[in-house]
CSV table of C-alpha atoms in Angstrom, one decimal:
chain,number,residue,atom,x,y,z
A,211,MET,CA,96.4,73.8,76.7
A,212,SER,CA,98.0,70.2,76.7
A,213,ARG,CA,98.7,68.5,79.6
A,214,SER,CA,102.0,67.2,79.9
A,215,ALA,CA,103.1,64.5,82.0
A,216,ARG,CA,103.4,64.2,85.8
A,217,ARG,CA,106.7,65.3,86.7
A,218,SER,CA,108.9,64.4,89.7
A,219,LEU,CA,109.4,66.3,92.8
A,220,ALA,CA,113.5,66.4,91.5
A,221,ALA,CA,111.6,68.4,88.5
A,222,VAL,CA,109.6,70.3,90.3
A,223,PHE,CA,112.8,71.8,92.6
A,224,ALA,CA,115.5,71.5,89.7
A,225,VAL,CA,115.4,74.8,88.8
A,226,PRO,CA,114.4,77.0,92.3
A,227,LEU,CA,116.8,74.7,94.3
A,228,ALA,CA,119.6,76.0,91.8
A,229,LEU,CA,118.2,79.4,92.4
A,230,GLY,CA,118.7,79.0,95.9
A,231,LEU,CA,122.0,77.8,95.9
A,232,ALA,CA,123.5,80.8,93.7
A,233,SER,CA,121.7,82.9,96.0
A,234,LEU,CA,123.4,81.5,99.3
A,235,VAL,CA,126.7,82.1,97.5
A,236,GLY,CA,125.5,85.4,96.5
A,237,LEU,CA,124.5,86.4,100.4
A,238,VAL,CA,127.9,84.9,101.1
A,239,ALA,CA,130.3,86.0,99.0
A,240,ALA,CA,130.5,89.3,99.9
A,241,LEU,CA,130.8,88.8,103.6
A,242,LEU,CA,133.9,87.2,102.9
A,243,GLY,CA,135.6,90.1,101.0
A,244,ASP,CA,135.6,93.1,98.4
A,245,GLY,CA,136.4,93.1,95.0
A,246,LEU,CA,136.0,89.6,93.5
A,247,TYR,CA,134.1,88.6,96.1
A,248,ASP,CA,131.4,91.5,95.7
A,249,GLY,CA,131.2,90.0,92.0
A,250,VAL,CA,130.3,86.9,92.6
A,251,SER,CA,127.7,87.8,94.6
A,252,TRP,CA,126.2,90.6,92.4
A,253,VAL,CA,125.8,87.5,90.2
A,254,GLY,CA,124.6,84.9,92.5
A,255,LEU,CA,121.7,87.5,93.9
A,256,ALA,CA,121.1,88.6,90.0
A,257,ALA,CA,120.4,85.0,89.8
A,258,PRO,CA,116.5,84.9,90.3
A,259,LEU,CA,116.1,88.2,88.9
A,260,LEU,CA,117.3,87.4,85.4
A,261,VAL,CA,115.0,84.3,85.8
A,262,VAL,CA,112.3,86.2,86.6
A,263,ALA,CA,112.7,88.0,83.6
A,264,TRP,CA,113.1,85.3,81.8
A,265,ALA,CA,110.1,83.9,82.6
A,266,ALA,CA,108.1,87.0,81.6
A,267,LEU,CA,109.6,87.9,78.4
A,268,ARG,CA,109.3,84.1,77.4
A,269,ARG,CA,105.4,84.5,78.3
A,270,ARG,CA,105.5,87.5,76.1
A,271,ALA,CA,107.2,86.1,72.9
B,239,MET,CA,101.5,63.3,101.1
B,240,PRO,CA,98.8,62.1,102.1
B,241,ARG,CA,95.8,64.4,101.8
B,242,SER,CA,95.2,65.0,105.1
B,243,GLN,CA,99.0,66.7,105.6
B,244,LEU,CA,98.7,69.0,102.5
B,245,ARG,CA,95.2,70.2,103.8
B,246,ALA,CA,97.0,71.1,106.9
B,247,TRP,CA,100.1,72.8,105.2
B,248,PHE,CA,97.4,75.0,102.8
B,249,LEU,CA,96.3,76.3,106.1
B,250,VAL,CA,99.2,76.8,107.3
B,251,HIS,CA,100.2,79.1,105.0
B,252,LYS,CA,97.4,80.8,104.5
B,253,TRP,CA,96.9,81.7,108.2
B,254,THR,CA,100.5,82.5,108.7
B,255,SER,CA,100.7,84.8,105.4
B,256,LEU,CA,97.3,86.5,106.4
B,257,VAL,CA,98.1,87.4,109.9
B,258,CYS,CA,101.3,88.5,108.8
B,259,THR,CA,101.4,90.0,105.3
B,260,ALA,CA,99.7,93.7,106.5
B,261,PHE,CA,103.0,94.2,108.7
B,262,LEU,CA,105.1,92.3,106.1
B,263,LEU,CA,104.2,94.7,103.4
B,264,LEU,CA,105.1,98.0,106.1
B,265,LEU,CA,108.5,96.4,106.8
B,266,CYS,CA,109.3,96.2,102.8
B,267,LEU,CA,107.7,99.5,101.8
B,268,THR,CA,110.0,101.4,105.0
B,269,GLY,CA,112.7,99.0,104.2
B,270,LEU,CA,112.9,99.8,100.4
B,271,PRO,CA,114.4,103.8,101.5
B,272,LEU,CA,116.4,102.1,104.3
B,273,VAL,CA,118.3,100.4,102.0
B,274,PHE,CA,120.0,103.3,100.5
B,275,HIS,CA,119.9,105.5,104.1
B,276,GLU,CA,123.4,106.1,103.7
B,277,GLU,CA,123.1,107.8,100.5
B,278,ILE,CA,119.6,109.7,101.5
B,279,ASP,CA,121.6,110.9,104.2
B,280,HIS,CA,124.2,112.6,102.2
B,281,TRP,CA,122.4,113.8,99.5
B,282,ILE,CA,119.7,115.5,102.3
B,283,GLU,CA,122.1,117.0,104.5
B,284,GLY,CA,125.4,116.6,102.6
B,285,GLU,CA,128.5,116.2,103.7
B,286,ALA,CA,131.0,119.2,104.1
B,287,PRO,CA,134.6,118.5,103.3
B,288,LEU,CA,136.8,118.3,106.3
B,289,PRO,CA,139.4,121.5,106.3
B,290,PRO,CA,142.3,121.7,104.6
B,291,VAL,CA,145.4,121.0,107.2
B,292,PRO,CA,148.7,120.7,106.7
B,293,ALA,CA,150.4,117.4,105.0
B,294,GLU,CA,151.4,115.3,107.9
B,295,THR,CA,149.7,117.0,110.9
B,296,PRO,CA,149.8,114.1,113.4
B,297,SER,CA,146.6,113.2,114.9
B,298,ARG,CA,145.6,114.9,118.4
B,299,SER,CA,144.9,112.5,121.0
B,300,LEU,CA,141.4,110.6,121.6
B,301,ASP,CA,141.2,112.7,125.0
B,302,ASP,CA,141.5,115.7,122.9
B,303,ALA,CA,138.1,114.4,120.9
B,304,VAL,CA,136.3,114.2,124.0
B,305,ALA,CA,137.2,116.8,125.6
B,306,ALA,CA,136.4,119.1,123.0
B,307,ALA,CA,132.9,116.8,122.7
B,308,LEU,CA,132.5,117.3,126.7
B,309,ALA,CA,133.4,121.1,125.8
B,310,ALA,CA,130.3,121.6,123.5
B,311,TYR,CA,127.6,119.8,126.5
B,312,PRO,CA,128.8,121.1,129.7
B,313,GLY,CA,127.5,119.0,132.6
B,314,GLU,CA,127.4,115.4,130.2
B,315,ARG,CA,129.4,112.2,130.3
B,316,PRO,CA,131.1,110.7,127.2
B,317,LEU,CA,129.4,107.6,126.7
B,318,TYR,CA,130.4,106.1,123.0
B,319,LEU,CA,133.7,107.4,121.1
B,320,SER,CA,133.4,106.0,117.5
B,321,PHE,CA,135.9,105.9,114.9
B,322,ASP,CA,134.9,106.4,111.0
B,323,VAL,CA,136.1,104.4,108.5
B,324,ASP,CA,137.0,106.5,105.7
B,325,ARG,CA,138.0,109.7,107.3
B,326,PRO,CA,140.2,110.8,110.1
B,327,VAL,CA,136.8,111.6,112.5
B,328,VAL,CA,135.9,110.5,115.5
B,329,ASN,CA,132.2,110.4,116.7
B,330,VAL,CA,131.6,111.5,120.6
B,331,THR,CA,128.2,110.1,122.2
B,332,THR,CA,127.4,112.4,125.4
B,333,GLY,CA,124.7,112.3,127.7
B,334,PRO,CA,123.6,113.2,131.3
B,335,ARG,CA,123.7,109.6,132.5
B,336,ALA,CA,125.7,106.7,131.8
B,337,ARG,CA,122.2,105.1,130.9
B,338,SER,CA,121.0,107.8,129.1
B,339,ALA,CA,117.9,107.0,126.5
B,340,ALA,CA,119.0,107.7,123.0
B,341,GLU,CA,116.5,111.0,122.8
B,342,GLU,CA,119.3,112.1,125.7
B,343,MET,CA,122.5,111.6,123.8
B,344,HIS,CA,124.4,114.4,121.7
B,345,ILE,CA,126.8,113.1,119.4
B,346,THR,CA,129.5,115.2,117.8
B,347,ALA,CA,131.9,114.5,114.7
B,348,ILE,CA,135.0,115.6,115.6
B,349,ASP,CA,138.3,116.0,113.2
B,350,ARG,CA,141.1,114.0,114.3
B,351,ARG,CA,143.9,116.4,113.3
B,352,THR,CA,142.5,119.5,115.1
B,353,ALA,CA,140.1,118.3,117.5
B,354,GLY,CA,137.4,120.7,116.1
B,355,ILE,CA,134.1,120.0,115.6
B,356,VAL,CA,133.1,119.0,111.7
B,357,GLY,CA,129.3,117.6,112.8
B,358,ARG,CA,126.6,117.3,115.1
B,359,LEU,CA,124.6,114.0,114.3
B,360,ASP,CA,122.5,114.0,117.0
B,361,GLU,CA,119.3,111.7,117.0
B,362,GLU,CA,118.0,112.7,114.3
B,363,GLY,CA,114.4,113.7,113.2
B,364,GLY,CA,112.8,113.6,109.5
B,365,VAL,CA,111.0,111.7,107.7
B,366,MET,CA,113.8,108.9,107.6
B,367,HIS,CA,113.7,108.7,111.7
B,368,VAL,CA,110.0,108.0,111.2
B,369,ILE,CA,110.5,105.5,108.8
B,370,LEU,CA,113.3,103.6,111.0
B,371,ARG,CA,111.0,103.4,113.9
B,372,LEU,CA,108.3,102.0,111.7
B,373,HIS,CA,110.4,99.6,110.3
B,374,VAL,CA,112.0,98.4,113.5
B,375,ASP,CA,109.4,98.8,116.5
B,376,LEU,CA,106.7,100.9,115.2
B,377,PHE,CA,107.0,103.9,117.7
B,378,ALA,CA,106.3,101.0,120.5
B,379,GLY,CA,110.1,100.3,121.9
B,380,LEU,CA,111.0,96.9,122.7
B,381,PRO,CA,107.8,95.0,122.7
B,382,GLY,CA,107.3,96.5,119.4
B,383,GLU,CA,110.6,94.9,118.1
B,384,LEU,CA,109.7,91.7,119.6
B,385,PHE,CA,106.4,91.9,118.2
B,386,LEU,CA,107.6,92.5,114.6
B,387,GLY,CA,109.4,90.0,115.3
B,388,PHE,CA,107.1,87.4,115.8
B,389,MET,CA,105.8,88.7,112.2
B,390,GLY,CA,108.6,87.7,110.9
B,391,LEU,CA,108.9,84.2,112.2
B,392,LEU,CA,105.0,84.1,110.8
B,393,PHE,CA,106.5,84.9,107.3
B,394,PHE,CA,109.6,82.5,107.7
B,395,VAL,CA,106.7,79.6,108.5
B,396,SER,CA,104.8,80.8,105.3
B,397,LEU,CA,107.9,80.7,103.2
B,398,VAL,CA,108.4,77.0,103.8
B,399,SER,CA,104.8,76.0,103.7
B,400,GLY,CA,104.5,77.7,100.6
B,401,VAL,CA,107.1,75.3,99.3
B,402,VAL,CA,105.2,72.6,100.5
B,403,VAL,CA,102.2,73.7,98.7
B,404,TYR,CA,103.8,74.5,95.6
B,405,ALA,CA,104.8,70.7,94.5
B,406,PRO,CA,101.4,69.9,94.0
B,407,PHE,CA,100.5,73.2,91.9
B,408,MET,CA,103.6,72.2,89.6
B,409,ARG,CA,103.3,68.9,88.8
B,410,ARG,CA,102.3,69.3,85.6
B,411,LEU,CA,103.4,72.5,84.6
B,412,ARG,CA,107.0,73.7,83.3
B,413,PHE,CA,108.9,75.7,85.6
B,414,GLY,CA,108.4,79.5,84.9
B,415,THR,CA,105.0,78.7,83.9
B,416,LEU,CA,103.1,82.4,83.4
B,417,ARG,CA,99.3,81.6,82.1
B,418,LEU,CA,98.5,85.4,81.7
B,419,SER,CA,95.7,85.1,79.4
B,420,ARG,CA,92.9,82.4,80.9
B,421,SER,CA,92.0,83.9,84.4
B,422,ARG,CA,92.8,86.7,86.2
B,423,ARG,CA,93.5,84.6,89.4
B,424,LEU,CA,95.0,81.9,87.5
B,425,ALA,CA,97.7,84.6,86.3
B,426,TRP,CA,98.1,85.7,89.9
B,427,LEU,CA,98.7,82.5,91.0
B,428,ASP,CA,101.3,81.7,88.4
B,429,LEU,CA,103.4,84.8,89.5
B,430,HIS,CA,102.7,84.4,93.1
B,431,ASN,CA,104.3,81.0,92.8
B,432,LEU,CA,107.3,82.0,90.3
B,433,LEU,CA,108.0,85.2,92.0
B,434,GLY,CA,107.8,83.5,95.6
B,435,ILE,CA,110.3,80.0,94.8
B,436,THR,CA,112.7,81.9,92.7
B,437,THR,CA,113.1,84.5,96.0
B,438,LEU,CA,112.4,81.9,98.1
B,439,VAL,CA,116.6,82.0,99.8
B,440,TRP,CA,116.8,85.9,99.9
B,441,LEU,CA,113.1,86.3,101.4
B,442,ALA,CA,114.0,83.2,104.2
B,443,VAL,CA,117.8,84.7,105.3
B,444,VAL,CA,116.4,88.6,104.9
B,445,GLY,CA,113.1,87.5,107.0
B,446,LEU,CA,115.1,85.1,109.4
B,447,THR,CA,118.1,87.6,110.2
B,448,GLY,CA,115.5,90.7,110.8
B,449,VAL,CA,114.5,88.1,113.3
B,450,ILE,CA,117.5,87.5,115.3
B,451,ASN,CA,118.0,91.5,115.2
B,452,THR,CA,114.7,92.3,116.9
B,453,LEU,CA,116.6,90.3,119.8
B,454,SER,CA,118.9,91.9,119.8
B,455,SER,CA,118.3,94.2,123.4
B,456,PRO,CA,117.6,90.7,125.1
B,457,LEU,CA,120.6,88.9,123.8
B,458,VAL,CA,122.9,91.9,124.4
B,459,ALA,CA,121.5,91.5,128.2
B,460,ILE,CA,122.4,88.0,128.2
B,461,TRP,CA,125.7,88.9,127.2
B,462,ARG,CA,126.6,91.4,129.7
B,463,ALA,CA,124.8,88.8,132.4
B,464,ASP,CA,126.9,86.0,130.7
B,465,GLN,CA,130.5,86.7,129.5
B,466,LEU,CA,131.0,90.3,130.2
B,467,ALA,CA,130.0,89.5,133.9
B,468,GLU,CA,132.3,86.5,133.9
B,469,MET,CA,134.8,88.5,132.5
B,470,THR,CA,134.6,91.5,135.1
B,471,ALA,CA,134.0,89.0,137.9
B,472,PRO,CA,137.3,90.5,140.2
B,473,TYR,CA,135.6,94.1,139.9
B,474,GLU,CA,132.2,92.9,141.2
B,475,ARG,CA,132.2,95.1,144.6
B,476,LEU,CA,134.9,97.8,143.6
B,477,PRO,CA,133.0,101.2,143.4
B,478,VAL,CA,133.2,103.0,140.0
B,479,PRO,CA,135.7,104.6,139.4
B,480,GLU,CA,135.6,108.6,139.8
B,481,ARG,CA,138.4,109.3,137.1
B,482,PHE,CA,139.3,107.5,134.2
B,483,ALA,CA,143.0,107.0,132.6
B,484,PRO,CA,143.9,108.2,129.2
B,485,LEU,CA,141.5,107.0,126.6
B,486,GLN,CA,144.6,107.4,124.0
B,487,ALA,CA,146.3,105.1,126.0
B,488,ALA,CA,143.8,102.9,126.6
B,489,VAL,CA,143.0,102.3,122.8
B,490,ASP,CA,147.0,102.2,122.2
B,491,THR,CA,146.9,99.0,125.4
B,492,ALA,CA,143.9,97.3,122.9
B,493,MET,CA,145.8,97.3,119.8
B,494,ALA,CA,148.6,96.7,120.7
B,495,ALA,CA,147.3,93.3,122.1
B,496,ALA,CA,145.3,92.4,119.1
B,497,PRO,CA,147.6,93.1,116.1
B,498,GLY,CA,145.3,93.2,112.7
B,499,MET,CA,142.3,94.5,114.2
B,500,ARG,CA,140.9,97.7,114.5
B,501,PRO,CA,138.9,99.9,116.9
B,502,GLN,CA,135.5,100.4,115.7
B,503,PHE,CA,134.1,102.0,118.8
B,504,VAL,CA,135.0,102.7,122.3
B,505,ALA,CA,132.3,102.0,125.5
B,506,PHE,CA,133.1,104.2,128.5
B,507,PRO,CA,132.5,102.4,131.8
B,508,GLY,CA,129.1,101.7,132.7
B,509,VAL,CA,127.4,102.0,129.4
B,510,ARG,CA,125.4,99.1,128.0
B,511,PHE,CA,128.6,97.7,126.3
B,512,SER,CA,130.7,98.0,128.6
B,513,SER,CA,130.9,96.8,132.7
B,514,ASN,CA,131.0,99.9,135.7
B,515,HIS,CA,135.3,99.4,135.4
B,516,HIS,CA,136.2,99.4,131.9
B,517,TYR,CA,136.9,100.8,128.5
B,518,ALA,CA,135.5,98.5,126.4
B,519,VAL,CA,137.6,98.8,123.1
B,520,TRP,CA,135.5,97.0,120.2
B,521,LEU,CA,138.0,96.2,118.1
B,522,ARG,CA,137.2,94.5,114.7
B,523,GLY,CA,139.0,92.6,111.8
B,524,ALA,CA,139.6,94.0,108.1
B,525,THR,CA,136.9,91.8,106.0
B,526,PRO,CA,133.4,92.3,105.9
B,527,ALA,CA,132.7,89.1,107.9
B,528,THR,CA,135.1,89.9,110.3
B,529,GLU,CA,134.3,93.5,110.6
B,530,GLN,CA,131.2,92.2,111.9
B,531,LEU,CA,132.9,89.8,114.7
B,532,LEU,CA,134.0,92.4,117.0
B,533,THR,CA,136.4,91.3,119.8
B,534,PRO,CA,136.1,93.0,123.2
B,535,ALA,CA,139.0,94.3,124.9
B,536,LEU,CA,138.4,95.2,128.7
B,537,ILE,CA,140.8,97.9,129.6
B,538,ASP,CA,140.6,98.8,133.5
B,539,ALA,CA,139.4,102.4,133.1
B,540,GLU,CA,141.2,103.0,136.9
B,541,THR,CA,145.0,102.0,135.8
B,542,GLY,CA,144.8,101.7,132.1
B,543,ARG,CA,145.3,97.7,131.8
B,544,LEU,CA,144.2,95.2,129.6
B,545,THR,CA,141.9,93.3,131.7
B,546,GLU,CA,140.8,90.7,129.5
B,547,MET,CA,139.9,90.5,125.8
B,548,ARG,CA,137.6,87.3,124.5
B,549,THR,CA,136.1,86.7,121.7
B,550,MET,CA,132.2,87.2,122.0
B,551,PRO,CA,129.9,84.0,122.2
B,552,TRP,CA,128.1,82.7,119.6
B,553,TYR,CA,124.7,84.5,120.1
B,554,MET,CA,126.4,87.1,119.7
B,555,LEU,CA,128.2,86.7,116.7
B,556,VAL,CA,124.9,85.8,115.3
B,557,LEU,CA,123.5,88.8,116.0
B,558,ARG,CA,126.5,90.9,114.6
B,559,LEU,CA,126.6,88.5,111.2
B,560,SER,CA,122.6,89.4,111.0
B,561,GLN,CA,122.8,93.0,110.3
B,562,PRO,CA,125.0,92.8,107.3
B,563,LEU,CA,122.6,89.7,106.1
B,564,HIS,CA,119.1,92.2,106.9
B,565,PHE,CA,120.8,95.3,105.6
B,566,GLY,CA,122.8,94.5,102.5
B,567,ASP,CA,124.8,97.4,102.8
B,568,TYR,CA,128.2,94.7,102.6
B,569,GLY,CA,128.6,94.7,98.9
B,570,GLY,CA,128.5,98.0,97.5
B,571,LEU,CA,125.8,100.2,95.3
B,572,PRO,CA,125.0,97.5,93.2
B,573,LEU,CA,124.2,94.9,96.2
B,574,LYS,CA,122.0,97.2,97.1
B,575,LEU,CA,120.1,97.8,93.8
B,576,LEU,CA,119.8,94.3,94.1
B,577,TRP,CA,118.4,94.0,97.6
B,578,ALA,CA,115.9,96.9,96.3
B,579,LEU,CA,114.6,94.8,93.1
B,580,LEU,CA,114.5,91.5,95.4
B,581,ASP,CA,112.7,93.7,97.8
B,582,VAL,CA,109.8,94.7,95.1
B,583,ILE,CA,109.5,91.1,94.5
B,584,ALA,CA,109.0,90.5,98.0
B,585,ILE,CA,105.8,93.3,97.5
B,586,ALA,CA,104.6,91.7,94.9
B,587,VAL,CA,104.9,88.3,96.2
B,588,LEU,CA,103.0,89.2,99.3
B,589,GLY,CA,100.5,91.5,97.2
B,590,SER,CA,99.8,88.7,94.8
B,591,GLY,CA,99.3,86.4,97.8
B,592,LEU,CA,96.7,88.4,99.5
B,593,TYR,CA,95.1,88.9,95.9
B,594,LEU,CA,94.2,85.3,95.6
B,595,TRP,CA,92.6,85.4,99.6
B,596,ILE,CA,90.7,88.3,98.9
B,597,ALA,CA,89.7,86.8,95.2
B,598,ARG,CA,89.7,82.9,96.4
B,599,HIS,CA,87.5,80.7,94.8
B,600,ARG,CA,84.1,80.5,96.1
B,601,GLU,CA,84.9,76.8,96.2
B,602,PRO,CA,85.8,75.3,99.4
B,603,LEU,CA,89.0,73.8,100.1
B,604,GLU,CA,88.1,70.3,100.1
B,605,ARG,CA,87.0,70.6,96.1
B,606,ARG,CA,89.8,72.5,95.5
B,607,LEU,CA,91.8,69.5,97.2
B,608,ASP,CA,89.4,66.9,95.1
B,609,ALA,CA,90.9,68.4,91.7
B,610,LEU,CA,94.2,67.9,93.2
B,611,ASP,CA,93.5,64.5,94.3
B,612,ARG,CA,91.6,64.0,90.7
B,613,ASP,CA,95.0,65.0,89.2
B,614,ARG,CA,96.7,62.3,90.9
B,615,VAL,CA,94.2,59.7,90.3
B,616,ALA,CA,94.5,60.3,86.5
B,617,ALA,CA,98.6,59.9,86.4
B,618,GLY,CA,97.6,56.3,87.7
B,619,ARG,CA,98.7,57.1,91.6
B,620,LEU,CA,96.5,56.8,94.3
B,621,PRO,CA,96.1,60.2,96.9
B,622,GLU,CA,97.3,57.8,100.0
B,623,ALA,CA,101.1,56.7,97.9
B,624,ALA,CA,103.7,58.1,99.7
B,625,GLU,CA,105.6,60.6,98.3
């Protein structure tokens, strides 16, 4: 395996931070109302699951 | 980060995880069916449709509903009355004493249009009940609840320390790297890191709200001693009323005092959620968030007059909001399905963490830290470089 360059903390945590924010928005949205708010909530909390699926599929490809 | 600090974080992650993992696995496994408890209950018991009545049939008074429940359980007294959201049904809880144990209580569902009994919802036995008790208190009451709360706290510390030790592992890897074919240990390590860091916020929120829920009994006790006692101070020395004023009028008075809110439940005088002299009519707003923000209107049980209505203190609001955020029951079936999938991932995070400990390197921690240090030196940084 070719060792890539050492990454900065910001680079290491960029995706986790984005997923954390998406999760937070998802957790809060459905509390605020129904309909559209529920939809936002589903998308926000689906984000971490989709990223896991992406990582697994990329690995297999 | 200095090596000594990193070493400390590794140890914190290892030990907090080891202590809580078995219990967290139990909580995740029992939590999975509990996410769908409504659906499962309906499926097991079915819900008989309400008998048809002529359109425009007026509702009978709440006092008729209470009388119907008491007729079914002579000698008992009314404790709570709750309102179904989606059908004209109230559920009346009765018991031998104001502070009856849950096992002694009877819950009767009553059709508001006919005051007829449409169901009995007593503290259920069966598999779901066992699962619930395992999840809530390990059949050990308040000590069991607080113990599981402590395990949840350890889980939270393990998440925080997990994030800290995630960084040095990922310094040379792209996000989402899964090295599945090199060694089994490496595969599980990458999986543990990926699943843990992607679901971190959900794990933290569901974990912490679970901890808060275990504090429910103490928090309600504090509320009674604090705000409720203050609101009912003038009644402190009065005897408990022998007869109660009509309930329907009490609920109407409360609703008139809080336009736009609906009653969720009424606590009768003497029970945990009321004073000795009042009907506490717990009102809620219209959105899922304000629905949780209950406001109790205290109605003098003798005169039927409004004594006071005050928003709950912050700790009760936190407790109320912790319930939907832990249960995942506030955004329809899709949210429940997401909750279940995230719960399965939590099980995988716990399981992979356990595997990593069982199949741990025979190499001592010092040597593994050396390897991370070599990495840094190779990158032209001294181990002690501040980060």
